[in-house]
Amino acid sequence: MKKFRIEHDSMGTVQVPADKYWGAQTERSRNNFRIGKEKMPREIITAFGYLKKAAALVNNALIPQKMTAEKCACICTACDEVISGALDEHFPLFVWQTGSGTQSNMNVNEVIANRANEMAEKKLCHPNDDVNMSTSSNDTFPTAMHVAAVFALEDALFPALDALVHTFKKLEKENEGVIKSGRTHLQDAVPISFSQEISGWRSSLEKDKELIALALPPLKQLALGGTAVGTGLNAPKTFDVRVAAQIAALTGKQFVSAQNKFHALTSKDELVFAHGALKALASDLLKIANDVRFLASGPRCGLGEITIPENEPGSSIMPGKVNPTQCEAVTMVAVQVMANDVAVGMGASQGNFELNAFMPVIAYNFLQSVRLLSDAIASFNDNCVAGIAANKEKMHSNLYNSLMLVTALSPHIGYENAAKTSQKAHAEHMSLKDACVQLGFLTADQFDTVFHPEKMAHPHD
């Protein structure tokens, strides 16, 4: 039989599972918000561990008569366990709860307090009076959002992006001098080298990283110290600056106190801006994945200009079929990120007076986007891009079959005559050379002198 203990809060007593560290407010939320399956992201809980430890240390320095050394030591040890993930089972709450994240803040407070009391072997710490000292849900949750976002971007997304960029650089070097037909509007265009095409993919990702990096300094400004409405009520003087510095010391990230706490509590513009850059990355990834799967289409009836790894059977009915599944996964992730951007933007627009009450859904969507992008990029790199190989024979065949090579003739015979040459070659299924000579625009020798498709990709060399 499941055992319970009695916990109490300002509304009365509540039965709580005896083997869990959470308290009455967590249990009320667990019972009152049975909505969906989406739990508060692990990244948010980790961020809470850092900020609660930082708050305890600063409170001990500023008001040691309240935050005694004994309390501080026990709270800090419990926070370390939260950060490590050792207490993950004690954070059961869903995203769909109060829009301020108060219940998740209290979940953290209760778990840390009860774990601290267990270590002290006495009733040493109170969730509100001690673990929540000098803070409010209204400044802790925005702080946790920013800390979690910075960790996710710097420690998960950027390494994945860097690895993919490195792979593209390697492919560029391997494919220098491989000339192929370019394409615009899904139609044949003038020649391009395969390394140039790859460089476009690589540069897009590098630019996306630069844009995301621009969003990091604002995200490193923390709301903690604003307490309930931004005034800093019930927090000691200098708490905000010192606690931000303490979080920076604990995390190794350059966090600082937000200059205007009234803004920090109610506006989520930093997250909107950062997610906009994530949407830009998603857009580029979708384009790159589409390029790869179109270039690899076939194997006999498509473009077939590159080959990609064959990772698994592609059809339950067509034997031997292999599909560009890694590309498809990337494009689905990109669509999800674009959808998440709508939720982040809409949630941020709903701040009222001194608080935004859509923070859990903003945090959930933002962190999901970063997690999906990080994982998808790593998978795409390892299981697809690293194995891309040029089909040089097919590229050469398509290049010399392209009517848009006629562009090289324009400076010599004029645009209109070049167009007539192309139209004749297409209509009568002949080469550009034969069409040009038959039309009398150039002799065969003159044509050979000016017509060099491989040089068209490097016109200034």
CSV table of C-alpha atoms in Angstrom, one decimal:
chain,number,residue,atom,x,y,z
A,1,MET,CA,0.0,0.0,0.0
A,2,LYS,CA,1.3,3.5,-1.0
A,3,LYS,CA,2.3,5.5,2.0
A,4,PHE,CA,1.5,9.2,2.5
A,5,ARG,CA,2.6,12.0,4.9
A,6,ILE,CA,0.7,15.2,5.7
A,7,GLU,CA,2.1,18.5,4.4
A,8,HIS,CA,0.6,21.9,5.0
A,9,ASP,CA,0.5,25.3,3.3
A,10,SER,CA,-1.4,28.5,3.8
A,11,MET,CA,-4.6,26.8,2.6
A,12,GLY,CA,-4.4,23.8,4.9
A,13,THR,CA,-3.1,20.2,4.9
A,14,VAL,CA,-2.5,17.9,2.0
A,15,GLN,CA,-1.6,14.2,1.7
A,16,VAL,CA,1.7,13.8,-0.2
A,17,PRO,CA,3.4,10.6,-1.3
A,18,ALA,CA,5.8,9.7,1.6
A,19,ASP,CA,8.7,8.9,-0.8
A,20,LYS,CA,8.7,12.3,-2.5
A,21,TYR,CA,10.3,15.5,-1.4
A,22,TRP,CA,7.7,17.8,-2.8
A,23,GLY,CA,5.1,19.5,-0.5
A,24,ALA,CA,1.6,20.7,-0.3
A,25,GLN,CA,1.7,23.3,-3.1
A,26,THR,CA,3.3,20.9,-5.6
A,27,GLU,CA,0.6,18.3,-4.7
A,28,ARG,CA,-2.2,20.8,-5.2
A,29,SER,CA,-0.8,21.7,-8.7
A,30,ARG,CA,-0.3,18.0,-9.5
A,31,ASN,CA,-4.0,17.3,-8.8
A,32,ASN,CA,-5.4,20.5,-10.2
A,33,PHE,CA,-3.6,20.6,-13.5
A,34,ARG,CA,-3.9,17.2,-15.2
A,35,ILE,CA,-3.4,18.7,-18.6
A,36,GLY,CA,-1.3,17.1,-21.3
A,37,LYS,CA,1.9,15.1,-20.9
A,38,GLU,CA,4.4,18.0,-21.2
A,39,LYS,CA,6.5,18.2,-18.0
A,40,MET,CA,8.4,21.4,-17.0
A,41,PRO,CA,11.6,21.1,-19.0
A,42,ARG,CA,14.6,19.6,-17.2
A,43,GLU,CA,16.6,22.6,-18.3
A,44,ILE,CA,14.4,24.9,-16.2
A,45,ILE,CA,14.8,22.7,-13.1
A,46,THR,CA,18.6,22.8,-13.5
A,47,ALA,CA,18.5,26.6,-13.9
A,48,PHE,CA,16.4,26.8,-10.7
A,49,GLY,CA,19.1,24.7,-8.9
A,50,TYR,CA,21.7,27.3,-9.8
A,51,LEU,CA,19.6,30.3,-8.9
A,52,LYS,CA,18.4,28.9,-5.6
A,53,LYS,CA,22.0,28.1,-4.6
A,54,ALA,CA,23.2,31.5,-5.6
A,55,ALA,CA,20.4,33.1,-3.6
A,56,ALA,CA,21.2,31.1,-0.5
A,57,LEU,CA,24.9,32.1,-0.7
A,58,VAL,CA,24.1,35.8,-1.2
A,59,ASN,CA,21.5,35.8,1.6
A,60,ASN,CA,24.0,34.2,3.9
A,61,ALA,CA,26.5,37.0,3.1
A,62,LEU,CA,23.9,39.8,3.4
A,63,ILE,CA,21.5,38.6,6.1
A,64,PRO,CA,23.3,35.8,8.0
A,65,GLN,CA,20.9,36.1,10.9
A,66,LYS,CA,18.2,34.7,8.7
A,67,MET,CA,20.2,32.6,6.2
A,68,THR,CA,22.5,30.9,8.7
A,69,ALA,CA,25.6,29.0,7.7
A,70,GLU,CA,23.9,25.7,8.6
A,71,LYS,CA,20.8,26.5,6.4
A,72,CYS,CA,23.0,27.8,3.6
A,73,ALA,CA,25.1,24.6,3.6
A,74,CYS,CA,22.1,22.3,3.5
A,75,ILE,CA,20.3,24.3,0.8
A,76,CYS,CA,23.4,24.4,-1.3
A,77,THR,CA,23.9,20.6,-1.1
A,78,ALA,CA,20.3,20.0,-2.0
A,79,CYS,CA,20.7,22.5,-5.0
A,80,ASP,CA,23.7,20.5,-6.2
A,81,GLU,CA,21.6,17.4,-6.3
A,82,VAL,CA,18.9,19.3,-8.2
A,83,ILE,CA,21.5,20.5,-10.7
A,84,SER,CA,23.0,16.9,-11.1
A,85,GLY,CA,19.6,15.4,-11.9
A,86,ALA,CA,19.6,13.2,-8.8
A,87,LEU,CA,16.2,14.6,-7.7
A,88,ASP,CA,14.5,14.6,-11.1
A,89,GLU,CA,11.7,12.3,-9.9
A,90,HIS,CA,10.6,14.9,-7.5
A,91,PHE,CA,9.6,17.5,-10.1
A,92,PRO,CA,6.3,16.1,-11.5
A,93,LEU,CA,4.5,19.3,-12.6
A,94,PHE,CA,3.2,20.0,-16.1
A,95,VAL,CA,3.8,23.0,-18.3
A,96,TRP,CA,0.1,23.8,-18.3
A,97,GLN,CA,-0.1,25.5,-14.9
A,98,THR,CA,-0.1,29.0,-13.6
A,99,GLY,CA,1.4,31.3,-16.2
A,100,SER,CA,3.9,32.8,-13.8
A,101,GLY,CA,5.4,29.4,-13.1
A,102,THR,CA,4.7,29.9,-9.4
A,103,GLN,CA,3.9,26.2,-8.8
A,104,SER,CA,7.2,25.1,-10.4
A,105,ASN,CA,9.0,27.6,-8.3
A,106,MET,CA,7.3,26.3,-5.2
A,107,ASN,CA,8.0,22.7,-6.3
A,108,VAL,CA,11.7,23.6,-6.3
A,109,ASN,CA,11.4,25.3,-3.0
A,110,GLU,CA,9.6,22.4,-1.3
A,111,VAL,CA,12.0,19.8,-2.7
A,112,ILE,CA,15.1,21.7,-1.7
A,113,ALA,CA,13.7,22.5,1.8
A,114,ASN,CA,12.6,18.9,2.5
A,115,ARG,CA,15.9,17.5,1.2
A,116,ALA,CA,17.8,20.0,3.3
A,117,ASN,CA,15.7,19.1,6.4
A,118,GLU,CA,16.5,15.4,5.8
A,119,MET,CA,20.2,16.1,5.7
A,120,ALA,CA,20.0,18.3,8.8
A,121,GLU,CA,17.8,15.6,10.5
A,122,LYS,CA,15.5,18.4,11.8
A,123,LYS,CA,13.0,21.0,10.6
A,124,LEU,CA,15.7,23.5,9.5
A,125,CYS,CA,14.4,25.1,6.3
A,126,HIS,CA,11.1,26.5,5.2
A,127,PRO,CA,10.2,26.5,1.5
A,128,ASN,CA,9.1,30.2,1.5
A,129,ASP,CA,11.0,31.7,4.3
A,130,ASP,CA,14.4,30.2,3.5
A,131,VAL,CA,14.7,28.7,0.0
A,132,ASN,CA,12.6,31.5,-1.5
A,133,MET,CA,14.2,34.2,0.7
A,134,SER,CA,14.7,37.5,-1.1
A,135,THR,CA,13.0,36.2,-4.2
A,136,SER,CA,9.6,35.7,-5.8
A,137,SER,CA,8.2,33.3,-8.5
A,138,ASN,CA,7.9,36.5,-10.6
A,139,ASP,CA,11.7,37.0,-10.7
A,140,THR,CA,12.9,33.4,-10.3
A,141,PHE,CA,11.0,31.9,-13.3
A,142,PRO,CA,12.2,34.6,-15.8
A,143,THR,CA,15.7,34.1,-14.5
A,144,ALA,CA,15.5,30.3,-14.9
A,145,MET,CA,14.2,30.9,-18.4
A,146,HIS,CA,17.2,33.0,-19.3
A,147,VAL,CA,19.8,30.7,-17.6
A,148,ALA,CA,18.2,27.6,-19.3
A,149,ALA,CA,18.2,29.3,-22.7
A,150,VAL,CA,21.9,30.4,-22.5
A,151,PHE,CA,23.0,26.9,-21.5
A,152,ALA,CA,20.9,25.3,-24.3
A,153,LEU,CA,22.3,27.6,-27.0
A,154,GLU,CA,25.9,27.6,-25.9
A,155,ASP,CA,26.4,24.1,-24.7
A,156,ALA,CA,24.0,22.1,-27.0
A,157,LEU,CA,23.2,24.0,-30.2
A,158,PHE,CA,26.5,25.7,-30.9
A,159,PRO,CA,28.6,22.5,-30.7
A,160,ALA,CA,26.2,20.7,-33.1
A,161,LEU,CA,26.3,23.6,-35.5
A,162,ASP,CA,30.1,23.8,-35.4
A,163,ALA,CA,30.4,20.1,-36.2
A,164,LEU,CA,28.1,20.4,-39.2
A,165,VAL,CA,30.0,23.5,-40.5
A,166,HIS,CA,33.3,21.5,-40.1
A,167,THR,CA,31.8,18.7,-42.2
A,168,PHE,CA,30.7,21.1,-44.9
A,169,LYS,CA,34.2,22.6,-45.0
A,170,LYS,CA,35.7,19.2,-45.5
A,171,LEU,CA,33.3,18.5,-48.3
A,172,GLU,CA,34.2,21.8,-49.9
A,173,LYS,CA,37.8,20.9,-50.0
A,174,GLU,CA,37.1,17.5,-51.3
A,175,ASN,CA,35.0,18.8,-54.2
A,176,GLU,CA,37.1,21.7,-55.4
A,177,GLY,CA,37.1,21.8,-59.2
A,178,VAL,CA,34.0,19.7,-59.6
A,179,ILE,CA,31.8,21.7,-61.9
A,180,LYS,CA,28.0,21.2,-62.2
A,181,SER,CA,24.9,22.9,-63.5
A,182,GLY,CA,23.5,25.6,-61.2
A,183,ARG,CA,19.7,25.8,-60.8
A,184,THR,CA,17.4,28.7,-60.1
A,185,HIS,CA,13.6,28.5,-60.0
A,186,LEU,CA,14.1,24.7,-60.2
A,187,GLN,CA,15.3,25.2,-63.7
A,188,ASP,CA,18.7,24.8,-65.3
A,189,ALA,CA,21.1,27.8,-64.7
A,190,VAL,CA,24.7,28.6,-65.4
A,191,PRO,CA,27.5,26.4,-64.0
A,192,ILE,CA,28.6,26.4,-60.5
A,193,SER,CA,31.3,24.3,-58.7
A,194,PHE,CA,30.0,21.8,-56.2
A,195,SER,CA,32.3,23.4,-53.6
A,196,GLN,CA,30.7,26.8,-54.2
A,197,GLU,CA,27.3,25.3,-53.7
A,198,ILE,CA,28.4,23.6,-50.4
A,199,SER,CA,30.0,26.9,-49.3
A,200,GLY,CA,26.6,28.5,-49.6
A,201,TRP,CA,25.2,25.9,-47.2
A,202,ARG,CA,28.1,26.3,-44.8
A,203,SER,CA,28.0,30.1,-44.8
A,204,SER,CA,24.3,30.1,-44.1
A,205,LEU,CA,24.9,28.1,-40.9
A,206,GLU,CA,27.8,30.4,-39.9
A,207,LYS,CA,25.6,33.4,-40.4
A,208,ASP,CA,22.8,31.8,-38.3
A,209,LYS,CA,25.2,31.2,-35.5
A,210,GLU,CA,26.3,34.9,-35.6
A,211,LEU,CA,22.6,35.9,-35.4
A,212,ILE,CA,21.9,33.6,-32.4
A,213,ALA,CA,25.1,34.9,-30.7
A,214,LEU,CA,23.7,38.4,-30.9
A,215,ALA,CA,20.8,37.3,-28.7
A,216,LEU,CA,23.0,36.0,-26.0
A,217,PRO,CA,24.0,39.2,-24.2
A,218,PRO,CA,20.4,40.2,-23.6
A,219,LEU,CA,19.6,36.7,-22.4
A,220,LYS,CA,22.4,36.9,-19.9
A,221,GLN,CA,20.6,39.8,-18.1
A,222,LEU,CA,18.7,38.4,-15.2
A,223,ALA,CA,15.5,39.4,-13.5
A,224,LEU,CA,16.4,38.0,-10.1
A,225,GLY,CA,16.2,40.7,-7.4
A,226,GLY,CA,13.0,42.3,-8.8
A,227,THR,CA,10.9,40.1,-6.6
A,228,ALA,CA,7.1,40.5,-7.1
A,229,VAL,CA,6.7,43.6,-9.4
A,230,GLY,CA,10.2,44.8,-10.1
A,231,THR,CA,10.8,47.0,-7.0
A,232,GLY,CA,12.9,44.5,-5.1
A,233,LEU,CA,10.6,44.4,-2.1
A,234,ASN,CA,11.8,42.0,0.6
A,235,ALA,CA,15.2,41.6,-1.0
A,236,PRO,CA,18.3,43.3,0.7
A,237,LYS,CA,20.0,46.1,-1.1
A,238,THR,CA,22.6,44.9,-3.7
A,239,PHE,CA,21.0,41.4,-3.7
A,240,ASP,CA,20.2,41.6,-7.4
A,241,VAL,CA,23.7,42.5,-8.5
A,242,ARG,CA,25.4,40.1,-6.1
A,243,VAL,CA,23.1,37.1,-7.0
A,244,ALA,CA,23.7,37.6,-10.7
A,245,ALA,CA,27.4,37.6,-10.1
A,246,GLN,CA,27.0,34.5,-8.0
A,247,ILE,CA,25.1,32.7,-10.8
A,248,ALA,CA,27.8,33.7,-13.2
A,249,ALA,CA,30.4,32.2,-10.9
A,250,LEU,CA,28.5,29.0,-10.4
A,251,THR,CA,27.8,28.5,-14.1
A,252,GLY,CA,30.8,30.0,-15.8
A,253,LYS,CA,28.5,32.1,-17.9
A,254,GLN,CA,28.6,35.9,-18.0
A,255,PHE,CA,25.3,36.6,-16.3
A,256,VAL,CA,24.6,40.1,-15.0
A,257,SER,CA,21.6,41.8,-13.3
A,258,ALA,CA,19.0,43.3,-15.6
A,259,GLN,CA,19.2,47.1,-15.3
A,260,ASN,CA,15.4,47.5,-15.4
A,261,LYS,CA,13.5,44.9,-13.4
A,262,PHE,CA,10.1,46.2,-14.4
A,263,HIS,CA,11.1,45.3,-18.0
A,264,ALA,CA,12.7,42.0,-16.9
A,265,LEU,CA,9.5,40.7,-15.2
A,266,THR,CA,6.9,41.7,-17.8
A,267,SER,CA,8.7,41.6,-21.2
A,268,LYS,CA,10.0,38.4,-22.9
A,269,ASP,CA,11.5,40.3,-25.9
A,270,GLU,CA,14.9,38.7,-25.4
A,271,LEU,CA,13.5,35.2,-25.9
A,272,VAL,CA,11.4,36.4,-28.8
A,273,PHE,CA,14.5,37.8,-30.5
A,274,ALA,CA,16.6,34.7,-29.8
A,275,HIS,CA,13.9,32.4,-31.1
A,276,GLY,CA,13.6,34.5,-34.2
A,277,ALA,CA,17.2,33.7,-34.9
A,278,LEU,CA,16.4,30.0,-34.2
A,279,LYS,CA,13.7,30.3,-36.8
A,280,ALA,CA,16.2,31.7,-39.3
A,281,LEU,CA,18.4,28.7,-38.6
A,282,ALA,CA,15.4,26.4,-39.1
A,283,SER,CA,14.7,28.1,-42.4
A,284,ASP,CA,18.2,27.5,-43.7
A,285,LEU,CA,18.3,23.9,-42.5
A,286,LEU,CA,15.1,23.2,-44.3
A,287,LYS,CA,16.6,24.7,-47.5
A,288,ILE,CA,19.8,22.8,-47.1
A,289,ALA,CA,18.0,19.5,-46.4
A,290,ASN,CA,15.8,20.0,-49.4
A,291,ASP,CA,18.8,20.7,-51.6
A,292,VAL,CA,20.5,17.5,-50.4
A,293,ARG,CA,17.5,15.3,-51.0
A,294,PHE,CA,16.8,16.8,-54.4
A,295,LEU,CA,20.4,16.4,-55.5
A,296,ALA,CA,20.3,12.8,-54.3
A,297,SER,CA,17.0,12.1,-55.9
A,298,GLY,CA,16.8,8.9,-58.0
A,299,PRO,CA,18.7,6.7,-58.0
A,300,ARG,CA,17.8,6.5,-61.8
A,301,CYS,CA,14.9,8.8,-62.4
A,302,GLY,CA,16.0,11.9,-60.4
A,303,LEU,CA,18.9,14.3,-60.4
A,304,GLY,CA,21.3,11.8,-58.9
A,305,GLU,CA,24.1,14.3,-58.7
A,306,ILE,CA,25.1,13.2,-55.2
A,307,THR,CA,24.8,10.0,-53.1
A,308,ILE,CA,23.9,10.0,-49.5
A,309,PRO,CA,24.2,7.2,-46.9
A,310,GLU,CA,21.7,4.4,-47.2
A,311,ASN,CA,20.7,3.9,-43.6
A,312,GLU,CA,17.5,1.8,-43.6
A,313,PRO,CA,14.9,0.3,-45.9
A,314,GLY,CA,12.6,3.0,-47.2
A,315,SER,CA,9.4,1.1,-48.1
A,316,SER,CA,7.3,-1.7,-46.7
A,317,ILE,CA,6.1,-2.5,-50.2
A,318,MET,CA,8.9,-1.5,-52.6
A,319,PRO,CA,11.9,-3.7,-52.2
A,320,GLY,CA,15.3,-2.0,-52.4
A,321,LYS,CA,13.9,1.5,-51.9
A,322,VAL,CA,15.9,3.8,-49.8
A,323,ASN,CA,14.7,7.3,-48.8
A,324,PRO,CA,16.4,10.5,-47.6
A,325,THR,CA,15.2,10.0,-44.1
A,326,GLN,CA,17.7,12.3,-42.3
A,327,CYS,CA,16.7,15.2,-44.6
A,328,GLU,CA,13.0,14.5,-43.8
A,329,ALA,CA,13.7,14.6,-40.1
A,330,VAL,CA,15.5,17.9,-40.4
A,331,THR,CA,12.6,19.4,-42.4
A,332,MET,CA,10.0,18.3,-39.9
A,333,VAL,CA,12.1,19.8,-37.1
A,334,ALA,CA,12.3,23.0,-39.0
A,335,VAL,CA,8.5,23.1,-39.4
A,336,GLN,CA,8.1,22.5,-35.6
A,337,VAL,CA,10.5,25.3,-34.8
A,338,MET,CA,8.6,27.7,-37.1
A,339,ALA,CA,5.4,26.7,-35.3
A,340,ASN,CA,7.0,27.2,-31.9
A,341,ASP,CA,8.0,30.7,-32.9
A,342,VAL,CA,4.4,31.6,-33.2
A,343,ALA,CA,3.7,30.3,-29.7
A,344,VAL,CA,6.8,32.2,-28.3
A,345,GLY,CA,5.7,35.4,-30.0
A,346,MET,CA,2.1,35.1,-29.0
A,347,GLY,CA,3.0,34.3,-25.4
A,348,ALA,CA,5.4,37.2,-25.1
A,349,SER,CA,2.7,39.6,-26.4
A,350,GLN,CA,0.4,38.7,-23.5
A,351,GLY,CA,2.2,40.5,-20.7
A,352,ASN,CA,-0.2,42.5,-18.5
A,353,PHE,CA,1.0,45.3,-16.3
A,354,GLU,CA,3.9,44.1,-14.2
A,355,LEU,CA,4.1,40.4,-15.3
A,356,ASN,CA,3.9,38.1,-18.2
A,357,ALA,CA,1.7,35.1,-17.3
A,358,PHE,CA,2.6,32.9,-20.3
A,359,MET,CA,6.1,32.0,-19.2
A,360,PRO,CA,5.9,28.2,-19.0
A,361,VAL,CA,4.6,27.8,-22.5
A,362,ILE,CA,7.3,30.3,-23.8
A,363,ALA,CA,10.0,28.3,-21.9
A,364,TYR,CA,8.7,25.0,-23.2
A,365,ASN,CA,8.6,26.0,-26.8
A,366,PHE,CA,11.9,27.8,-26.8
A,367,LEU,CA,13.8,24.9,-25.2
A,368,GLN,CA,12.0,22.3,-27.4
A,369,SER,CA,13.2,24.3,-30.4
A,370,VAL,CA,16.8,24.3,-29.2
A,371,ARG,CA,16.7,20.7,-28.3
A,372,LEU,CA,15.2,19.6,-31.6
A,373,LEU,CA,17.6,21.7,-33.6
A,374,SER,CA,20.6,20.5,-31.7
A,375,ASP,CA,19.6,16.8,-32.0
A,376,ALA,CA,18.5,17.1,-35.7
A,377,ILE,CA,21.7,18.9,-36.7
A,378,ALA,CA,23.9,16.2,-35.0
A,379,SER,CA,21.9,13.4,-36.6
A,380,PHE,CA,22.0,15.1,-40.0
A,381,ASN,CA,25.7,15.6,-39.8
A,382,ASP,CA,26.6,12.1,-38.6
A,383,ASN,CA,24.1,10.1,-40.6
A,384,CYS,CA,23.9,12.0,-43.9
A,385,VAL,CA,26.2,15.0,-44.6
A,386,ALA,CA,29.4,13.2,-43.5
A,387,GLY,CA,28.6,10.5,-46.2
A,388,ILE,CA,27.7,12.8,-49.1
A,389,ALA,CA,29.7,12.0,-52.3
A,390,ALA,CA,29.5,13.7,-55.7
A,391,ASN,CA,28.4,11.7,-58.7
A,392,LYS,CA,30.9,13.4,-60.9
A,393,GLU,CA,29.8,11.6,-64.1
A,394,LYS,CA,26.2,12.6,-63.6
A,395,MET,CA,27.2,16.2,-62.8
A,396,HIS,CA,29.3,16.3,-66.0
A,397,SER,CA,26.5,14.9,-68.1
A,398,ASN,CA,23.9,17.3,-66.7
A,399,LEU,CA,26.3,20.2,-67.1
A,400,TYR,CA,26.9,19.6,-70.8
A,401,ASN,CA,23.3,18.9,-71.4
A,402,SER,CA,22.2,22.3,-70.0
A,403,LEU,CA,20.9,24.8,-72.4
A,404,MET,CA,21.9,27.6,-70.0
A,405,LEU,CA,25.5,27.2,-71.1
A,406,VAL,CA,24.4,29.5,-73.9
A,407,THR,CA,24.9,32.4,-71.5
A,408,ALA,CA,28.6,32.2,-72.2
A,409,LEU,CA,27.8,33.1,-75.9
A,410,SER,CA,25.8,36.3,-75.0
A,411,PRO,CA,28.9,38.6,-75.0
A,412,HIS,CA,29.9,37.3,-78.4
A,413,ILE,CA,26.6,37.0,-80.3
A,414,GLY,CA,24.2,39.1,-78.2
A,415,TYR,CA,21.3,38.1,-75.9
A,416,GLU,CA,18.7,37.7,-78.6
A,417,ASN,CA,20.9,35.5,-80.8
A,418,ALA,CA,21.9,33.4,-77.8
A,419,ALA,CA,18.2,32.9,-77.0
A,420,LYS,CA,17.5,31.8,-80.6
A,421,THR,CA,20.4,29.4,-80.3
A,422,SER,CA,19.0,27.9,-77.1
A,423,GLN,CA,15.5,27.7,-78.4
A,424,LYS,CA,16.6,25.9,-81.6
A,425,ALA,CA,18.8,23.4,-79.7
A,426,HIS,CA,15.9,22.6,-77.4
A,427,ALA,CA,13.2,22.3,-80.1
A,428,GLU,CA,15.3,20.2,-82.4
A,429,HIS,CA,17.2,18.2,-79.8
A,430,MET,CA,20.6,19.2,-80.9
A,431,SER,CA,23.7,20.6,-79.2
A,432,LEU,CA,24.2,24.3,-78.6
A,433,LYS,CA,27.2,24.2,-80.9
A,434,ASP,CA,25.3,22.7,-83.8
A,435,ALA,CA,22.4,25.2,-83.3
A,436,CYS,CA,24.8,28.2,-83.1
A,437,VAL,CA,26.7,27.1,-86.3
A,438,GLN,CA,23.5,26.4,-88.2
A,439,LEU,CA,22.1,29.8,-87.4
A,440,GLY,CA,25.3,31.3,-88.7
A,441,PHE,CA,26.2,33.2,-85.4
A,442,LEU,CA,29.6,31.6,-85.0
A,443,THR,CA,31.8,29.1,-86.9
A,444,ALA,CA,32.7,25.8,-85.3
A,445,ASP,CA,36.2,27.0,-84.4
A,446,GLN,CA,34.9,30.3,-83.1
A,447,PHE,CA,32.4,28.4,-80.9
A,448,ASP,CA,35.1,26.2,-79.5
A,449,THR,CA,37.2,29.3,-78.7
A,450,VAL,CA,34.6,31.0,-76.5
A,451,PHE,CA,32.7,28.0,-75.1
A,452,HIS,CA,34.3,26.7,-71.9
A,453,PRO,CA,31.6,25.6,-69.4
A,454,GLU,CA,34.2,24.7,-66.6
A,455,LYS,CA,35.5,28.3,-66.7
A,456,MET,CA,32.0,29.8,-66.3
A,457,ALA,CA,32.0,28.9,-62.5
A,458,HIS,CA,35.1,31.0,-62.0
A,459,PRO,CA,34.7,33.9,-64.5
A,460,HIS,CA,37.3,36.1,-62.8
A,461,ASP,CA,40.1,33.5,-62.5
